[in-house]
């Protein structure tokens, strides 16, 4: 599936929920279900510091695709992180660099991408794109 | 007989007071706003909002320079406000009250100017474990520059300063003690009288960060015999971008200016500048005239309600919130000092404070979550942060009930 197809799938999933509470219950559930990252990668090097919650991000490069794993100490952030990982992981650097993450806004969670929420999510997305950009540049150079 | 709480609430007529603050009748996420982030900033009464309008419609002009009528009117209002603020804290002289941008700038001013004049290599500055970053970092910068040492008063598990340890830290080497009056994270009210007395035995001046005190506790700088005192306008129902540094005349006169520019000079030639008298020596450039004047309006408003009434009523809010929140399974209060003001800080089981804050926001309840810019303090408690509800006199017990229900709902969702 393309990045946009995954995003559309997520938007459709969330359209089933009537109110904010159901949406958040779903995000919390997503946060609880996923063991997102291997413990060995929860290091300070992989830590993205938001003002409030912390996010760990690890990237592998396999067969032309970037595989992201991540985690957060706050469960709502972790649920959001799991969605971003679902959308961006297993795609080429080029696809990731050019991705427009419209799903967070469309699901009605735009506030979590604001700088003031300081939950590390925005920094995580930036970091993912930076990683992809570095690989893209490297590939183009070869 | 009615309970004391009810009597104070009636004496203050909270419902009438709430009408003075237009934002309190607004809704957030479709719910009536419950505003419990007063330690971050307070809401503004109509009188302050109207004073801002009045300034721009009737007074706007630069101060201390113009011979024209408007400039004179603005200058009169600017200086009248300074006098109100001086009276509010009982300063011996109006010129001991310096307008700054806020508490942070006030502390930086002292760290810079006092530090330049009085601190040298090998000296010691004392702060406490309860300090906000703005009462840590300026001293770290100073100590690094001067090769001086920063020492930190430890706290006990309740979040109270260990006074014996503090007293043992005092020596001839200590050049300044700078502590907050009330902790913004925990609400601890520090024994400032005892601190000042102990420091003065060694002739050490004391600076108080009163950002979380001046709107809750009646303050008398002469009676306290405090050397410097800092606070912000926006936390005391006034505008943002304005703050006060109170300093004893003898210190302010002995300190060099903080910034150079207009207003702080007496004469300038390319060879030599002579500095203006207090308070202007520390007020370089065009000040925040509007906010300075309207801070005086905020002081009028506080005086009208009465700080003693405010203190008593807010104390009852803290007691009520503590009692009601205690019923929640797994709740742990961070900061359980015997003497607390206006703040309840807590965590619940292993739930991250950020998650609680997000759910409460959806319910229209504004609390602060995180480390509250006191990271070293959070490290002492080994936590990433807390959920903090901070109260003002316009809050009600009914709103605390809404908070308690909100927290229960958040816990149910997040467990």
mmCIF file with all atom_site columns, C-alpha atoms in Angstrom, chain B residues 195 294 302 361:
data_model
loop_
_atom_site.group_PDB
_atom_site.id
_atom_site.type_symbol
_atom_site.label_atom_id
_atom_site.label_alt_id
_atom_site.label_comp_id
_atom_site.label_asym_id
_atom_site.label_entity_id
_atom_site.label_seq_id
_atom_site.pdbx_PDB_ins_code
_atom_site.Cartn_x
_atom_site.Cartn_y
_atom_site.Cartn_z
_atom_site.occupancy
_atom_site.B_iso_or_equiv
_atom_site.pdbx_formal_charge
_atom_site.auth_seq_id
_atom_site.auth_comp_id
_atom_site.auth_asym_id
_atom_site.auth_atom_id
_atom_site.pdbx_PDB_model_num
ATOM 1 C CA . UNK B 1 195 ? 15.897 32.413 55.550 1.00 0.00 ? 195 UNK B CA 1
ATOM 2 C CA . UNK B 1 294 ? -2.431 48.566 33.711 1.00 0.00 ? 294 UNK B CA 1
ATOM 3 C CA . UNK B 1 302 ? -6.544 42.867 44.158 1.00 0.00 ? 302 UNK B CA 1
ATOM 4 C CA . UNK B 1 361 ? -8.458 19.360 28.071 1.00 0.00 ? 361 UNK B CA 1
#
